[in-house]
JSON list of C-alpha atoms in Angstrom, two decimals:
[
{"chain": "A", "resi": 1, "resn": "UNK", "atom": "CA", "xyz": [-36.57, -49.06, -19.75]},
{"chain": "A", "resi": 2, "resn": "UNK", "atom": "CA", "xyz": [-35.77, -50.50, -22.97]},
{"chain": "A", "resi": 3, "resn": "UNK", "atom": "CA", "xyz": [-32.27, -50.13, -22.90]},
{"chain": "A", "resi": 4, "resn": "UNK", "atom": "CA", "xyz": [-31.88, -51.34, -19.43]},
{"chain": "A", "resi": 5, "resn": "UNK", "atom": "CA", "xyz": [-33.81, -54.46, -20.56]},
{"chain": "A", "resi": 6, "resn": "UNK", "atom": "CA", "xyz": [-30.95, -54.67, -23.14]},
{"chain": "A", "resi": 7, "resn": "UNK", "atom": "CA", "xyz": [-28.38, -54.43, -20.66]},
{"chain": "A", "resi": 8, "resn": "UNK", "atom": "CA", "xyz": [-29.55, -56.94, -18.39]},
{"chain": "A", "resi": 9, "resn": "UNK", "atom": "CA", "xyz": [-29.98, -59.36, -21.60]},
{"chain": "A", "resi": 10, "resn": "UNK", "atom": "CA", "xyz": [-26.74, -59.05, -22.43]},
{"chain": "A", "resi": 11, "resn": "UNK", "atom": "CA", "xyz": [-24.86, -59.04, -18.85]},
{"chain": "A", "resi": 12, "resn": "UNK", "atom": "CA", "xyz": [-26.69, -62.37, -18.02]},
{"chain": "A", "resi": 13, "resn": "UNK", "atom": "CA", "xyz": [-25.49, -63.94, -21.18]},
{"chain": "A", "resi": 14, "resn": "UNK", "atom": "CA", "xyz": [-22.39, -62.83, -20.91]},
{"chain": "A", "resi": 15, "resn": "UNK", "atom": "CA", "xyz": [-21.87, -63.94, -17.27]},
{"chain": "A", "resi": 16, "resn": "UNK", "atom": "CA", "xyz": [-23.63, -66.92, -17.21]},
{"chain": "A", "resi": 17, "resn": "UNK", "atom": "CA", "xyz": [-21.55, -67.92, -20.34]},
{"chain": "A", "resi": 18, "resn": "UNK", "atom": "CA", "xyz": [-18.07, -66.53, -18.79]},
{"chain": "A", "resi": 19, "resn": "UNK", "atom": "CA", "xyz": [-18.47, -68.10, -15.37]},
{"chain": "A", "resi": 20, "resn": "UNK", "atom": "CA", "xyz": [-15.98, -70.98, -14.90]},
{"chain": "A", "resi": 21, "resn": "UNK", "atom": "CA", "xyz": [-14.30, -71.32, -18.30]},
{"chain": "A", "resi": 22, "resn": "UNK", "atom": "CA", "xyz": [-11.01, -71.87, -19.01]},
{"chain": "A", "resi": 23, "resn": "UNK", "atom": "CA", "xyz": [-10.28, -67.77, -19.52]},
{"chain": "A", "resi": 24, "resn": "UNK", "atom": "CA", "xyz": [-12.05, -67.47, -16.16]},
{"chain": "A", "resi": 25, "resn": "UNK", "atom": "CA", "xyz": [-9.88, -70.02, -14.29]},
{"chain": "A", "resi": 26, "resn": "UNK", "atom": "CA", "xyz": [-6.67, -68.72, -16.31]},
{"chain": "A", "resi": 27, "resn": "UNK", "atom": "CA", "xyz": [-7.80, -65.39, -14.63]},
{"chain": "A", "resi": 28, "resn": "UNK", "atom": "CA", "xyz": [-8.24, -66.44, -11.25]},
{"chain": "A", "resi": 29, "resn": "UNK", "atom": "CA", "xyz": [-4.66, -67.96, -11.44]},
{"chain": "A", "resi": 30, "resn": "UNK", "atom": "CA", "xyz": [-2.88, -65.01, -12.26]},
{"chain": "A", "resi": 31, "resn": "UNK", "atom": "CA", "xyz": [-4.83, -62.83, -9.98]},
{"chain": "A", "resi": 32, "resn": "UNK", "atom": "CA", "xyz": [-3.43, -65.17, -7.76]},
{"chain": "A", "resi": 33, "resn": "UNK", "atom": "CA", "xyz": [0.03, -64.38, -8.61]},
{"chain": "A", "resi": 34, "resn": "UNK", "atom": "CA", "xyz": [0.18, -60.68, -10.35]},
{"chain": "A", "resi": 35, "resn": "UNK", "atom": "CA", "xyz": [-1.43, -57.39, -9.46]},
{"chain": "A", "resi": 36, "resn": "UNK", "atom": "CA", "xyz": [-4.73, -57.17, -8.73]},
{"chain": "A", "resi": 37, "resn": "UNK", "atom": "CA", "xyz": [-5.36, -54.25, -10.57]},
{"chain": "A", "resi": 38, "resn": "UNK", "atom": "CA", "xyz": [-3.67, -55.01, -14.15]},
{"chain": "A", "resi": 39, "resn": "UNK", "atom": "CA", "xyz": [-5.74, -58.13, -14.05]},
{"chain": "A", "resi": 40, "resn": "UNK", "atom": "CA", "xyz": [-8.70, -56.61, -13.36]},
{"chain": "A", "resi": 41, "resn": "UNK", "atom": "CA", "xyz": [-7.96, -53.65, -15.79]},
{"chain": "A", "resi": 42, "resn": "UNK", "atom": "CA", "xyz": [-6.25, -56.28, -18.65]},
{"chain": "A", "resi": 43, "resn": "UNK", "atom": "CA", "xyz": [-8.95, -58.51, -18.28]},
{"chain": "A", "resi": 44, "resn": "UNK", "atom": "CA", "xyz": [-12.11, -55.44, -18.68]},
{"chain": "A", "resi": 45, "resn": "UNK", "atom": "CA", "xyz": [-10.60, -54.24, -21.26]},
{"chain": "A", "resi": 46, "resn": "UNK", "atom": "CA", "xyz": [-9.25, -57.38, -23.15]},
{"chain": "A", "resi": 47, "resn": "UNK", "atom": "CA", "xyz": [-12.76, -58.92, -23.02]},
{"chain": "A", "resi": 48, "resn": "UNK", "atom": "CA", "xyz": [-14.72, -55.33, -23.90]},
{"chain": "A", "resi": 49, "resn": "UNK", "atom": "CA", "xyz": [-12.43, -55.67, -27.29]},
{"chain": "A", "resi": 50, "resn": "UNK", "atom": "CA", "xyz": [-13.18, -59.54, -27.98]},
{"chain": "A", "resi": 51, "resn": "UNK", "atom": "CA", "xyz": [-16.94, -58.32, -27.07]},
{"chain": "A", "resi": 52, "resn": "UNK", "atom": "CA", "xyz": [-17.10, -55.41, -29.06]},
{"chain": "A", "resi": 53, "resn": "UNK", "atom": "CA", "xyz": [-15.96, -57.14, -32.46]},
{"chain": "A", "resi": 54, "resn": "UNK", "atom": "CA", "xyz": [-18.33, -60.08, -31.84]},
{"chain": "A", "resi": 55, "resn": "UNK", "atom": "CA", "xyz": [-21.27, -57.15, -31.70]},
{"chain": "A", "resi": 56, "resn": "UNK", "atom": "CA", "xyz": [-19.61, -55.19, -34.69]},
{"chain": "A", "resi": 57, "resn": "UNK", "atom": "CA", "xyz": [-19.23, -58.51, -36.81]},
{"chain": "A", "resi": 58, "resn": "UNK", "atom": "CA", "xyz": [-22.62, -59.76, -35.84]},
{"chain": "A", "resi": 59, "resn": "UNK", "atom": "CA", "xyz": [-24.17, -56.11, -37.00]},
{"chain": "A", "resi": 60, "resn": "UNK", "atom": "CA", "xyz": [-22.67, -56.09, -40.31]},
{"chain": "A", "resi": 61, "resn": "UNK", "atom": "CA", "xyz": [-23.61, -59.87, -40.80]},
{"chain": "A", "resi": 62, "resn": "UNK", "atom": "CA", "xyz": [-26.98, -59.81, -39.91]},
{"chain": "A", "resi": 63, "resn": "UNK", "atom": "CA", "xyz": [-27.17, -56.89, -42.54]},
{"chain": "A", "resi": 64, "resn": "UNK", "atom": "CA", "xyz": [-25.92, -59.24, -45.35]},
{"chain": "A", "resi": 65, "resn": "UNK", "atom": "CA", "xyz": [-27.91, -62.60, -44.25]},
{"chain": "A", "resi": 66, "resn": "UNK", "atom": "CA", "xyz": [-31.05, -63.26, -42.48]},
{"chain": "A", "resi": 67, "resn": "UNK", "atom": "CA", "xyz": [-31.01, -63.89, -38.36]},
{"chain": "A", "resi": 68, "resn": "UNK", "atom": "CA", "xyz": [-32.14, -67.73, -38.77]},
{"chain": "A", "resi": 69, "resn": "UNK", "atom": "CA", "xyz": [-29.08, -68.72, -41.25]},
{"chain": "A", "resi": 70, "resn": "UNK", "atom": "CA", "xyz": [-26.68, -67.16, -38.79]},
{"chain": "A", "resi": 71, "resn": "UNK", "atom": "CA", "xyz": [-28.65, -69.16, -36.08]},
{"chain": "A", "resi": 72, "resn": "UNK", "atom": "CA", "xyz": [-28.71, -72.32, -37.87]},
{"chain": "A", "resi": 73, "resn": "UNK", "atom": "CA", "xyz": [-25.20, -72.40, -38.82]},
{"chain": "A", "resi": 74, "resn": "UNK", "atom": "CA", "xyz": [-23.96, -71.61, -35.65]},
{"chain": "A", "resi": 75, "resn": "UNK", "atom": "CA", "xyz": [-26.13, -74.71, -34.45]},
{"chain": "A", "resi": 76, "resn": "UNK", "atom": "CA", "xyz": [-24.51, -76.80, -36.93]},
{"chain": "A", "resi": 77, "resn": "UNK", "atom": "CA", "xyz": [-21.20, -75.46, -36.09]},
{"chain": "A", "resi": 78, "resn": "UNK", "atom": "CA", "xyz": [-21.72, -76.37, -32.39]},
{"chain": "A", "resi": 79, "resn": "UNK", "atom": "CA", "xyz": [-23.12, -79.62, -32.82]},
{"chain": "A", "resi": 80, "resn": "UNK", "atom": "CA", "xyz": [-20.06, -80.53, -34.63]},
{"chain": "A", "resi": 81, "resn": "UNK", "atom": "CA", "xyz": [-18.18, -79.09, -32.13]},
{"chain": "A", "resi": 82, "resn": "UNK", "atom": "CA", "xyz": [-19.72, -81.36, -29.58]},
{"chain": "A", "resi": 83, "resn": "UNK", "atom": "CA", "xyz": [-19.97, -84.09, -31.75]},
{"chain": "A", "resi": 84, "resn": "UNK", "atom": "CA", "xyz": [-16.00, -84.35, -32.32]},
{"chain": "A", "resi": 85, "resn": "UNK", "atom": "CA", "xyz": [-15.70, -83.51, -28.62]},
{"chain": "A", "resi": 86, "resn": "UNK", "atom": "CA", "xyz": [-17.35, -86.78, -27.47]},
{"chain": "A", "resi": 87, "resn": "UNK", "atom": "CA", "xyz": [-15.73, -88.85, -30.16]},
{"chain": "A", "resi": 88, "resn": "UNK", "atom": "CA", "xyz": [-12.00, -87.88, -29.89]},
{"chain": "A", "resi": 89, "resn": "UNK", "atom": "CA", "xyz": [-9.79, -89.06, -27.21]},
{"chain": "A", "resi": 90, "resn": "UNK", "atom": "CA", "xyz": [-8.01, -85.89, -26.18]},
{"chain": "A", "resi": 91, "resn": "UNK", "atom": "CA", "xyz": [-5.07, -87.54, -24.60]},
{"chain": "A", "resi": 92, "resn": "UNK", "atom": "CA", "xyz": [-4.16, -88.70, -28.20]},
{"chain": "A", "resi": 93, "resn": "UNK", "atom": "CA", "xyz": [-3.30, -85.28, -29.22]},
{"chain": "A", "resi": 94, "resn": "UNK", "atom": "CA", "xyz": [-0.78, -85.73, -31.85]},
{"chain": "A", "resi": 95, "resn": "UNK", "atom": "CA", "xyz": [-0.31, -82.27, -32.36]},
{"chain": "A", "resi": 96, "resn": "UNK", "atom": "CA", "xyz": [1.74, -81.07, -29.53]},
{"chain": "A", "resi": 97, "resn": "UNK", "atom": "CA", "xyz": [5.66, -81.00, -29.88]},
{"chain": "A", "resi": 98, "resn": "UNK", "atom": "CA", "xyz": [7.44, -83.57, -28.54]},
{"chain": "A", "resi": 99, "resn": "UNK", "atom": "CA", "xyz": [10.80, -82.13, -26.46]},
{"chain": "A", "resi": 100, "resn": "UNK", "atom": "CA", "xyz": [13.46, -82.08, -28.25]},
{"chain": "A", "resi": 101, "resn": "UNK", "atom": "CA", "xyz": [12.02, -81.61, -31.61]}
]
């Protein structure tokens, strides 16, 4: 029971958090246009990796400093995130590449 109380935890998150991002659009386009089945199979597997590393890193952090620092400074990190996010105008990206540069 415990372990499928684990498994729901982290489904949910993971859904709820997936559903209707920019990698989840992206996907939906080239299922669109590509086989079905290498974007369903690139796309399990691809985000099982990206998963994985995120629970592997987080292990081996949380073993070197406490829960509540890693919580706080990813708080920090994403109130700066939206806190540059609603003060830069992103059509006045200067770093793209102009053409012919």
């Amino acid at each position: 029971m415990y372990l499928f109380r684990i498994f729901i935890q982290a489904f949910t998150m993971t859904f709820v958090a997936e559903w209707g991002d920019r990698s989840q659009i992206t996907t939906i386009v080239l299922a669109a246009r590509e086989n079905l089945l290498g974007v369903i199979t690139g796309g399990t597997i691809g985000h099982a990796i990206c998963t994985g590393i995120g629970v592997i890193g987080g292990r081996i952090i949380a073993q070197k400093i406490s829960v509540r620092t890693v919580t706080l400074v990813g708080g920090i990190v994403f109130i700066n995130f939206a806190t540059t996010s609603s003060i830069r105008d992103p059509t006045s990206d200067t770093s793209t590449l102009k053409e012919g540069n």
